[in-house]
């Protein structure tokens, strides 16, 4: 499906963005493993998260949407069956485009006494799985898959896990979380060390469900538990989705936008820090904490931006926002240099290459480096026909760039937006003044 976006006069209004994808996945996973019934309020009904829910349904977990006004429009009831309550799935588990689903589920499947096969779409089959397969094998899981288990489809036979001490090769919440889940089923204490701080939603969710663990510096220690008590979860708005609307309001002159109830977990707010350094007028109001996660309203006004350098420890805190940041950089005065971001090459697309190619079509002066991008900002952007490369964040970044370009931008294969942001186009229409 083609998405056509025209330049607009301004962006105005007050909106909410869909719920956090990372937190929605984790909420279903822990709810399925606990004893009792959990209600997940504001569950993200995107393709990725619905795939996670479907995988658990295939393993005997009852998950249903409930319509009780008090719980909001997308509340789900999950009937947990305990740590050992999952049933062997009759069919292959299918995660669609979702890297979080496959990697975290492998950690949970490693603890089960049955065999299961898990796979996803063409993009998932190209994404590296050895980063979770290798440590899970060390814990005792028997894993087979394409290229020695490095790629999906992956068949896993779990049970009888032993704790390991493991240093992650890259700062990755998916690897860390996979191992934290597996550790719940392993004898002994599993010690996981990261080279840097990745998002900590699994830690926050473990705390919320009362699961003991310790964290000192970059090392987490988790031991097995006998059971997990039930808790309800309320999911905040996704800052990675808010990012597109923040950039839209920054780059279209005369804009003013408020985004309500956005998750502001400090391991996710690198983009806010960078935008402040670029000179953005962002205001954060009404902070509060629910289900262990900070959330607040973000108000944005358009204004002049300047290029900055982005690299080092901040990268894991904004890794998913780099395509949107690249759009902001294209409208900034001077150069923006993004480094230490090689992980972008193994996301839903090779985002260093796809950002360079597609923003290049809009006339952005952009150079690809092995581990990042150099964007020379300040030139007007033209209209063009662009490709999404099946990557939701590339599609939405191009849509946002189009709002401040000089001509129409057509984005091919835009249906991938559904993986994280159902209703993106309608929400854009709501705030655009043309
Ligand atoms: C995620 C972790 C990150 C992020 C992804 C979601 C998660 O991936 O890019 O979109 O929910 O744990 P990595 O763990 O590969 O860095």
PDB file of C-alpha atoms and ligand atoms in Angstrom, residues 21-22 25-26 100 103-104 127 131 171-175 177 199 201 319-320 343 347-348 351 393, ligand 1:
ATOM      1  CA  UNK A  21       5.567  -1.896  22.387  1.00  0.00           C
ATOM      2  CA  UNK A  22       8.376  -3.167  24.641  1.00  0.00           C
ATOM      3  CA  UNK A  25       5.223  -7.619  25.044  1.00  0.00           C
ATOM      4  CA  UNK A  26       6.651  -8.041  28.533  1.00  0.00           C
ATOM      5  CA  UNK A 100      11.314  -8.766  20.694  1.00  0.00           C
ATOM      6  CA  UNK A 103      14.149 -13.371  21.318  1.00  0.00           C
ATOM      7  CA  UNK A 104      12.226 -13.067  24.587  1.00  0.00           C
ATOM      8  CA  UNK A 127      18.052 -11.131  11.872  1.00  0.00           C
ATOM      9  CA  UNK A 131      23.165 -13.721  20.276  1.00  0.00           C
ATOM     10  CA  UNK A 171      24.070  -3.671  24.997  1.00  0.00           C
ATOM     11  CA  UNK A 172      20.746  -5.267  24.083  1.00  0.00           C
ATOM     12  CA  UNK A 173      17.535  -5.406  26.083  1.00  0.00           C
ATOM     13  CA  UNK A 174      16.346  -8.330  24.003  1.00  0.00           C
ATOM     14  CA  UNK A 175      19.354 -10.515  24.874  1.00  0.00           C
ATOM     15  CA  UNK A 177      15.558 -10.016  28.832  1.00  0.00           C
ATOM     16  CA  UNK A 199      16.234  -0.347  28.241  1.00  0.00           C
ATOM     17  CA  UNK A 201      11.514  -2.583  31.145  1.00  0.00           C
ATOM     18  CA  UNK A 319      18.545   3.391  19.093  1.00  0.00           C
ATOM     19  CA  UNK A 320      14.978   3.104  17.710  1.00  0.00           C
ATOM     20  CA  UNK A 343      23.368  -2.241  15.782  1.00  0.00           C
ATOM     21  CA  UNK A 347      17.158  -3.942  12.933  1.00  0.00           C
ATOM     22  CA  UNK A 348      13.952  -4.458  10.900  1.00  0.00           C
ATOM     23  CA  UNK A 351      18.748   1.292   9.037  1.00  0.00           C
ATOM     24  CA  UNK A 393      10.243   3.295  11.431  1.00  0.00           C
TER      25      UNK A 393
HETATM   26  C1  LIG B   1      13.705  -3.888  22.353  1.00  0.00           C
HETATM   27  C2  LIG B   1      15.061  -3.746  22.411  1.00  0.00           C
HETATM   28  C3  LIG B   1      15.859  -3.104  21.351  1.00  0.00           C
HETATM   29  C4  LIG B   1      14.979  -2.272  20.423  1.00  0.00           C
HETATM   30  C5  LIG B   1      13.755  -3.023  20.011  1.00  0.00           C
HETATM   31  C6  LIG B   1      12.909  -3.376  21.230  1.00  0.00           C
HETATM   32  C7  LIG B   1      13.010  -4.569  23.474  1.00  0.00           C
HETATM   33  O1  LIG B   1      16.502  -4.100  20.576  1.00  0.00           O
HETATM   34  O2  LIG B   1      15.721  -1.861  19.290  1.00  0.00           O
HETATM   35  O3  LIG B   1      12.969  -2.249  19.128  1.00  0.00           O
HETATM   36  O4  LIG B   1      11.778  -4.443  23.584  1.00  0.00           O
HETATM   37  O5  LIG B   1      13.690  -5.232  24.261  1.00  0.00           O
HETATM   38  P1  LIG B   1      17.938  -4.739  21.001  1.00  0.00           P
HETATM   39  O6  LIG B   1      17.764  -5.495  22.243  1.00  0.00           O
HETATM   40  O7  LIG B   1      18.310  -5.603  19.830  1.00  0.00           O
HETATM   41  O8  LIG B   1      18.850  -3.558  21.159  1.00  0.00           O
END
